[in-house]
Coordinates of N, CA and C in Angstrom, one line a residue:
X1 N 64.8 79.0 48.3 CA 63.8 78.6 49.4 C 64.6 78.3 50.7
X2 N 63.8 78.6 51.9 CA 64.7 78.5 53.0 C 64.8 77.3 53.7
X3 N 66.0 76.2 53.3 CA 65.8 74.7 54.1 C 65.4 74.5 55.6
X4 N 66.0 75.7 56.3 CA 65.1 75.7 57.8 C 63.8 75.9 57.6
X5 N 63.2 74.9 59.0 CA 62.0 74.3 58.4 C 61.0 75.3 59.7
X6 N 60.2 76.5 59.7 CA 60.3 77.6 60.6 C 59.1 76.8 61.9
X7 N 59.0 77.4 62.9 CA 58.7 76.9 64.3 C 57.6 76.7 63.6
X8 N 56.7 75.6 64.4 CA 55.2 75.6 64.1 C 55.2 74.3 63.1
X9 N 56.1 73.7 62.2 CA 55.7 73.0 60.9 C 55.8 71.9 61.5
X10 N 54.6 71.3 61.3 CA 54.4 69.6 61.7 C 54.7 68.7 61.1
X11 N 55.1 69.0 59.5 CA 55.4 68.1 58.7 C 54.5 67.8 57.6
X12 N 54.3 66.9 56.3 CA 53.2 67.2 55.5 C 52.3 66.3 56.1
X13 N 51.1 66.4 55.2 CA 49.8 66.3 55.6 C 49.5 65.5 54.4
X14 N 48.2 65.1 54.7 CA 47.2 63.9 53.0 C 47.3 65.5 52.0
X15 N 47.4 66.3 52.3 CA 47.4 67.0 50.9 C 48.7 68.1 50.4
X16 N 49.1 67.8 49.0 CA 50.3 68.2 48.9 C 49.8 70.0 48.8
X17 N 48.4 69.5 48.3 CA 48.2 71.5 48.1 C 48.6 72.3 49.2
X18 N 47.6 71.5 50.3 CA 47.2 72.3 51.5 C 48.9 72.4 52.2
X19 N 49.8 71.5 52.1 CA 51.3 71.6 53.1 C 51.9 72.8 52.0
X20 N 51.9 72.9 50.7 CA 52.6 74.0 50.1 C 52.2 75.1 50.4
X21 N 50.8 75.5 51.0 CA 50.5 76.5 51.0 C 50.7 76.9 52.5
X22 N 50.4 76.1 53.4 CA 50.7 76.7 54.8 C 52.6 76.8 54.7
X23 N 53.0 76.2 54.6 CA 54.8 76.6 54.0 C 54.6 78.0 53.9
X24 N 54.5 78.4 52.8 CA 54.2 79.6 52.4 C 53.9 80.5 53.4
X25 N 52.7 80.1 54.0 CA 52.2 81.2 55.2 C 53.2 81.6 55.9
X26 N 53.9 80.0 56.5 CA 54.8 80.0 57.4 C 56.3 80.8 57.4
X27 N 56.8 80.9 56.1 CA 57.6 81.0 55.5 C 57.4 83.2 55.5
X28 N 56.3 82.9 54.9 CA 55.9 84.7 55.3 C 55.7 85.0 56.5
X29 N 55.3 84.6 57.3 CA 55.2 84.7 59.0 C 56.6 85.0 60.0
X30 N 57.2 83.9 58.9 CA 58.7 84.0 59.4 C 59.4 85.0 59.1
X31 N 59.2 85.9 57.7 CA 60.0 86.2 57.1 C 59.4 88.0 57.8
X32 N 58.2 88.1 58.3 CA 57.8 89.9 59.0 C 57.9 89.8 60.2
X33 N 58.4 88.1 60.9 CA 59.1 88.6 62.3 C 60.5 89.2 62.2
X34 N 61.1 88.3 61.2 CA 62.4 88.7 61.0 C 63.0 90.0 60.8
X35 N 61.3 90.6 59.9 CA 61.5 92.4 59.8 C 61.3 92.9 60.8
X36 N 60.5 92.8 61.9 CA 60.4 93.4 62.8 C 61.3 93.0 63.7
X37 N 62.0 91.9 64.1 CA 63.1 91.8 64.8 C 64.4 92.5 64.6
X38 N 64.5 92.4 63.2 CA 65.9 93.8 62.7 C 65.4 95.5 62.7
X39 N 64.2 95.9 63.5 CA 64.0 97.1 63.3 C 63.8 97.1 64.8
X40 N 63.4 95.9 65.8 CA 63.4 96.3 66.8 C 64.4 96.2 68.0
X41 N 65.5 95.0 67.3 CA 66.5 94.5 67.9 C 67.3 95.8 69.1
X42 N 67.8 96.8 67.8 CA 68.5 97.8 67.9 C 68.1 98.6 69.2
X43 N 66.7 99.2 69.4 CA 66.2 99.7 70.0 C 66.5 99.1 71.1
X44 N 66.1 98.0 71.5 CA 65.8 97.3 72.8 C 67.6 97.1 73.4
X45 N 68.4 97.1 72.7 CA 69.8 97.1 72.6 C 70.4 98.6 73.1
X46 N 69.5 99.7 72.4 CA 70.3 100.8 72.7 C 69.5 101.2 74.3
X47 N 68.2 101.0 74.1 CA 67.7 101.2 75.8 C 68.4 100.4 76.6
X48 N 68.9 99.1 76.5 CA 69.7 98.6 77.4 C 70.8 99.3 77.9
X49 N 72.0 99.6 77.3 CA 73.1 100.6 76.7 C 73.0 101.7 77.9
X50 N 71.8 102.6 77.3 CA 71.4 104.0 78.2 C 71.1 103.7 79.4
X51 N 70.6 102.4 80.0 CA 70.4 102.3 81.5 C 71.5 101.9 82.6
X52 N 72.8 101.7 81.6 CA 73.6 101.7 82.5 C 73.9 103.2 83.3
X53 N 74.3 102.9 84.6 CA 74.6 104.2 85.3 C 75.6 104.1 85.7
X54 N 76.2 102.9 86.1 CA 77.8 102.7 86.9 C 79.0 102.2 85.8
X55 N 80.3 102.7 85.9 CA 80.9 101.9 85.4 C 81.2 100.3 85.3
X56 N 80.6 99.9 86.5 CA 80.7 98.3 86.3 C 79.9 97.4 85.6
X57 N 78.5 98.8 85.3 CA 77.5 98.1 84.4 C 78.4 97.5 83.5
X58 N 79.0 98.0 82.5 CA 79.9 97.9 81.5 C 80.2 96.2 81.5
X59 N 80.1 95.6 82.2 CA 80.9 94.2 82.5 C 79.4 93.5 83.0
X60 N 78.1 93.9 83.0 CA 77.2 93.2 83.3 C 76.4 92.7 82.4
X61 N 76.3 91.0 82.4 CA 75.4 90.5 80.9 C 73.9 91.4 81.2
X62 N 73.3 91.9 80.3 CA 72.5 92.7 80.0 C 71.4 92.5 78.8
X63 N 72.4 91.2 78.3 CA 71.0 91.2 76.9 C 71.6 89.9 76.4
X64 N 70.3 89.3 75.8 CA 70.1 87.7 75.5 C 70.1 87.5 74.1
X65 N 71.1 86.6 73.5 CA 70.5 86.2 72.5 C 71.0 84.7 72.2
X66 N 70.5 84.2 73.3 CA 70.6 82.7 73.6 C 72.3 82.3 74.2
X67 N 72.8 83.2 74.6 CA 73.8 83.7 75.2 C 73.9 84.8 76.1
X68 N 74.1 84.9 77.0 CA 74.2 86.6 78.0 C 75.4 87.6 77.4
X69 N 75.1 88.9 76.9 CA 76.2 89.5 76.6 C 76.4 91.0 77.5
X70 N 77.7 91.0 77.6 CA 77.4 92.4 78.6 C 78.0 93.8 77.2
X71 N 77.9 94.7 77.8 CA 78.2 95.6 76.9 C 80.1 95.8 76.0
X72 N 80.3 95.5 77.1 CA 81.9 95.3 76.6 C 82.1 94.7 75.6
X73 N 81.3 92.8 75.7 CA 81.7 91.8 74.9 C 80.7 92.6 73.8
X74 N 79.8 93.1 73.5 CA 79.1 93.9 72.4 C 80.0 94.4 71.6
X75 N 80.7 95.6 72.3 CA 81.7 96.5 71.3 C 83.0 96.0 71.2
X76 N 83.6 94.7 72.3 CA 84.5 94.2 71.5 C 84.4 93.2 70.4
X77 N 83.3 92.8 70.4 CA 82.4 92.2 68.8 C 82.2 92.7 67.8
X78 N 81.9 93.8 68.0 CA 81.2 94.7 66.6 C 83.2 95.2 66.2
X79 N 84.1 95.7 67.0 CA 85.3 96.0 66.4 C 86.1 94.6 66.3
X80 N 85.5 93.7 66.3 CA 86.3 92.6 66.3 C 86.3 92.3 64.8
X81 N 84.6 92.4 64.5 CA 84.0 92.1 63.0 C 84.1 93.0 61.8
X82 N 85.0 94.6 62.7 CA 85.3 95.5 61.4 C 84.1 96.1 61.6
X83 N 83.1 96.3 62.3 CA 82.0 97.1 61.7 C 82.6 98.6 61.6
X84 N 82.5 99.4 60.2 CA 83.0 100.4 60.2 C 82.4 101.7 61.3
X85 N 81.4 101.5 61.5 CA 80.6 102.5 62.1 C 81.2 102.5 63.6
X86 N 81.2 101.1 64.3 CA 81.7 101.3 65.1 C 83.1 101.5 65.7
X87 N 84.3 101.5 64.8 CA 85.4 101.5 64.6 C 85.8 103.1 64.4
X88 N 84.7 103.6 63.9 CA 84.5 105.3 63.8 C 84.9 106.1 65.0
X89 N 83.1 105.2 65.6 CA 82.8 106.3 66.7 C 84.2 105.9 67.9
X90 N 84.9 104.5 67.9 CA 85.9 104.4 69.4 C 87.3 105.3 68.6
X91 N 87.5 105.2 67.5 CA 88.3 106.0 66.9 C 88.0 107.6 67.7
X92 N 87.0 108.1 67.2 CA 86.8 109.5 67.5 C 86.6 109.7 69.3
X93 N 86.1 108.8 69.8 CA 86.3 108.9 71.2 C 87.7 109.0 72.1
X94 N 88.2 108.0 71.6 CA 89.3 107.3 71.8 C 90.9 108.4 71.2
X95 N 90.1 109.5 70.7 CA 91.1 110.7 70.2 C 90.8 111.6 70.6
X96 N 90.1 111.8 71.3 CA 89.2 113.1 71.9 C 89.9 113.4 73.4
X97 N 90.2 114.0 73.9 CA 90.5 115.0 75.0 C 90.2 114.0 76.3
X98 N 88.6 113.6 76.2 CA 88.3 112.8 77.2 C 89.1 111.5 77.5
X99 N 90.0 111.4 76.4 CA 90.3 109.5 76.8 C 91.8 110.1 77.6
X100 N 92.3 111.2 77.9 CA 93.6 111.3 78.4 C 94.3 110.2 79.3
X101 N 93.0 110.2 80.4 CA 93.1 109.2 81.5 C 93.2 107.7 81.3
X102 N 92.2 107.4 80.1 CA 92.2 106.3 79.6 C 93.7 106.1 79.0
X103 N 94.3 106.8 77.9 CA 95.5 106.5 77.2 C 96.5 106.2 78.6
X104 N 96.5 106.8 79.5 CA 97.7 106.5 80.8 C 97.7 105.4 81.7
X105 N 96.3 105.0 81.9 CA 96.2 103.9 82.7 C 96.4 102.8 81.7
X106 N 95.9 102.8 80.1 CA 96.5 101.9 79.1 C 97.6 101.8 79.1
X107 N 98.5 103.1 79.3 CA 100.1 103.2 78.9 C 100.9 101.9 80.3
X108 N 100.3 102.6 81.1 CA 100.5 101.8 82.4 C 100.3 100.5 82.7
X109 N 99.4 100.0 82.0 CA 99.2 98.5 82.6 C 100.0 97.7 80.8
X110 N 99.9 98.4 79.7 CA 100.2 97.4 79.0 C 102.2 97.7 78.7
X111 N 102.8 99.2 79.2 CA 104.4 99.2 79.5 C 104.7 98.1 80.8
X112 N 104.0 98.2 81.9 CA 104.5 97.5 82.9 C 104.4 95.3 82.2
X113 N 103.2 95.1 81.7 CA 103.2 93.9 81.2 C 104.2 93.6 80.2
X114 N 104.8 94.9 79.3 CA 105.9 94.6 78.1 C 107.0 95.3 78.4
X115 N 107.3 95.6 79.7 CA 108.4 96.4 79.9 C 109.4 96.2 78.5
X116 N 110.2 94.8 78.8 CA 111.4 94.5 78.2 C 111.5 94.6 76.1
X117 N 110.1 93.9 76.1 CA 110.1 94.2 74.8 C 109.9 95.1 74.3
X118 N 109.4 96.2 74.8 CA 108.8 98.0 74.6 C 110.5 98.6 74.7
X119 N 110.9 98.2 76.0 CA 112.2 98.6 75.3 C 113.0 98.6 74.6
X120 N 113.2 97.0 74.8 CA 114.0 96.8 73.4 C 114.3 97.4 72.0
X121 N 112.4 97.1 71.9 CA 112.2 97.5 70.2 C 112.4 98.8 70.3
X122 N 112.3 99.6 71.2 CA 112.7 101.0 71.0 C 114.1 101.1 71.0
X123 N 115.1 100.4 71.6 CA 116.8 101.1 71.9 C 116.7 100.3 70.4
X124 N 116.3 99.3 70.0 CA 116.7 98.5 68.3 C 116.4 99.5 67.4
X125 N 115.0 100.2 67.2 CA 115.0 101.7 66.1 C 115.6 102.3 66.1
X126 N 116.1 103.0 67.7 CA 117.0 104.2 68.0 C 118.2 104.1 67.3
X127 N 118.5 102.8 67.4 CA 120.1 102.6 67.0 C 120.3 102.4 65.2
X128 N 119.2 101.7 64.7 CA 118.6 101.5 63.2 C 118.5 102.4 62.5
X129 N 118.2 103.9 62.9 CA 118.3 105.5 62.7 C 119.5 106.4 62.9
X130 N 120.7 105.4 63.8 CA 121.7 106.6 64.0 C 122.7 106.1 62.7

Protein backbone atom coordinates (compact mmCIF):
# COMPACT_ATOMS: atom_id res chain seq x y z
CA UNK A 1 0.00 0.00 0.00
CA UNK A 2 1.13 3.47 -0.72
CA UNK A 3 2.13 5.39 2.69
CA UNK A 4 1.80 8.71 0.76
CA UNK A 5 -1.31 9.91 1.73
CA UNK A 6 -2.58 11.25 -2.12
CA UNK A 7 -3.90 15.12 -2.54
CA UNK A 8 -7.44 15.50 -1.46
CA UNK A 9 -7.41 13.14 1.90
CA UNK A 10 -8.74 14.90 4.89
CA UNK A 11 -8.13 12.27 7.14
CA UNK A 12 -10.53 9.64 8.69
CA UNK A 13 -14.01 10.18 9.36
CA UNK A 14 -16.90 8.54 12.18
CA UNK A 15 -16.75 5.65 9.70
CA UNK A 16 -13.97 3.19 9.30
CA UNK A 17 -15.99 1.67 6.14
CA UNK A 18 -16.64 4.80 4.42
CA UNK A 19 -12.45 6.25 5.01
CA UNK A 20 -11.35 2.68 3.55
CA UNK A 21 -13.26 3.01 0.79
CA UNK A 22 -12.74 6.58 -0.45
CA UNK A 23 -8.70 5.63 0.15
CA UNK A 24 -9.24 3.33 -2.33
CA UNK A 25 -10.98 5.70 -4.71
CA UNK A 26 -8.23 7.98 -4.02
CA UNK A 27 -5.55 5.70 -4.24
CA UNK A 28 -7.12 4.60 -7.88
CA UNK A 29 -7.51 8.22 -8.94
CA UNK A 30 -3.98 8.56 -8.15
CA UNK A 31 -2.80 5.69 -9.56
CA UNK A 32 -4.64 6.69 -13.80
CA UNK A 33 -3.15 10.13 -13.27
CA UNK A 34 0.05 8.56 -12.80
CA UNK A 35 -0.80 6.48 -16.09
CA UNK A 36 -1.60 9.20 -17.92
CA UNK A 37 1.14 11.39 -16.74
CA UNK A 38 3.85 8.57 -17.95
CA UNK A 39 2.14 8.42 -21.38
CA UNK A 40 1.80 12.11 -21.59
CA UNK A 41 4.91 13.39 -19.98
CA UNK A 42 7.11 12.34 -22.95
CA UNK A 43 5.06 14.07 -25.46
CA UNK A 44 4.80 17.41 -23.96
CA UNK A 45 8.73 17.03 -23.47
CA UNK A 46 9.43 16.07 -27.04
CA UNK A 47 7.08 19.15 -28.33
CA UNK A 48 9.10 21.26 -26.18
CA UNK A 49 12.54 19.82 -27.68
CA UNK A 50 11.09 20.48 -31.48
CA UNK A 51 10.38 24.13 -30.72
CA UNK A 52 13.53 24.99 -30.17
CA UNK A 53 14.91 27.05 -33.23
CA UNK A 54 18.20 28.69 -31.97
CA UNK A 55 21.07 27.22 -30.68
CA UNK A 56 20.81 29.10 -27.39
CA UNK A 57 17.41 27.50 -26.95
CA UNK A 58 19.57 24.64 -25.84
CA UNK A 59 20.47 26.54 -22.45
CA UNK A 60 16.81 27.77 -22.02
CA UNK A 61 14.77 26.31 -18.88
CA UNK A 62 11.82 25.05 -20.96
CA UNK A 63 10.05 22.62 -18.76
CA UNK A 64 8.89 22.24 -15.12
CA UNK A 65 8.95 19.73 -12.90
CA UNK A 66 8.95 21.72 -9.79
CA UNK A 67 12.34 22.78 -10.91
CA UNK A 68 13.13 24.67 -14.41
CA UNK A 69 15.15 22.42 -16.77
CA UNK A 70 16.65 23.51 -19.95
CA UNK A 71 17.37 20.91 -22.51
CA UNK A 72 21.02 20.50 -21.99
CA UNK A 73 20.50 19.73 -18.17
CA UNK A 74 17.87 17.01 -19.71
CA UNK A 75 20.49 15.04 -21.73
CA UNK A 76 23.17 15.68 -19.38
CA UNK A 77 20.70 13.74 -16.92
CA UNK A 78 19.52 11.08 -18.85
CA UNK A 79 23.58 10.28 -19.71
CA UNK A 80 24.39 10.94 -16.33
CA UNK A 81 21.84 8.14 -15.17
CA UNK A 82 23.18 5.53 -17.96
CA UNK A 83 19.91 5.69 -19.77
CA UNK A 84 21.02 3.23 -22.56
CA UNK A 85 18.84 4.72 -25.22
CA UNK A 86 20.16 7.81 -24.79
CA UNK A 87 23.80 7.07 -24.60
CA UNK A 88 23.03 5.32 -28.08
CA UNK A 89 21.58 8.02 -29.88
CA UNK A 90 24.79 10.86 -28.62
CA UNK A 91 27.10 7.87 -29.27
CA UNK A 92 25.75 7.65 -32.98
CA UNK A 93 25.59 11.37 -33.41
CA UNK A 94 28.54 12.16 -31.76
CA UNK A 95 30.38 9.61 -34.52
CA UNK A 96 28.72 10.75 -37.38
CA UNK A 97 30.35 13.10 -39.94
CA UNK A 98 28.25 15.92 -38.57
CA UNK A 99 30.03 16.33 -35.11
CA UNK A 100 33.56 17.15 -37.07
CA UNK A 101 33.28 20.72 -35.88
CA UNK A 102 32.05 19.71 -32.61
CA UNK A 103 35.09 17.12 -32.03
CA UNK A 104 37.64 20.39 -32.81
CA UNK A 105 36.16 23.08 -30.89
CA UNK A 106 36.08 20.12 -28.02
CA UNK A 107 39.71 19.30 -28.96
CA UNK A 108 40.38 23.05 -28.47
CA UNK A 109 38.94 24.14 -25.42
CA UNK A 110 39.51 20.92 -23.40
CA UNK A 111 43.83 20.65 -24.95
CA UNK A 112 44.18 24.36 -24.18
CA UNK A 113 42.62 23.74 -20.41
CA UNK A 114 45.03 20.43 -20.12
CA UNK A 115 47.71 21.47 -22.12
CA UNK A 116 50.54 20.09 -19.65
CA UNK A 117 48.86 17.00 -18.57
CA UNK A 118 47.75 15.89 -22.29
CA UNK A 119 51.25 16.17 -22.84
CA UNK A 120 52.74 14.75 -20.45
CA UNK A 121 50.74 11.54 -20.44
CA UNK A 122 51.50 11.40 -24.00
CA UNK A 123 55.68 11.94 -24.01
CA UNK A 124 55.07 9.24 -20.56
CA UNK A 125 53.36 6.32 -23.24
CA UNK A 126 55.66 7.34 -25.93
CA UNK A 127 58.57 6.63 -23.97
CA UNK A 128 56.73 3.38 -22.04
CA UNK A 129 56.51 1.83 -25.73
CA UNK A 130 60.13 2.53 -26.94
Amino acid sequence: MNARQPVGYFGPTSSPCADAERWEDEQEAAQAMREVAERQAPLIVLQRLQAMKQPADWSKDCICTGKLWAPFEILDAAMESGDDATLSEVAELLTSPHAAKLHQVLATWFGQKHALDIYHEEVVQAHAHV
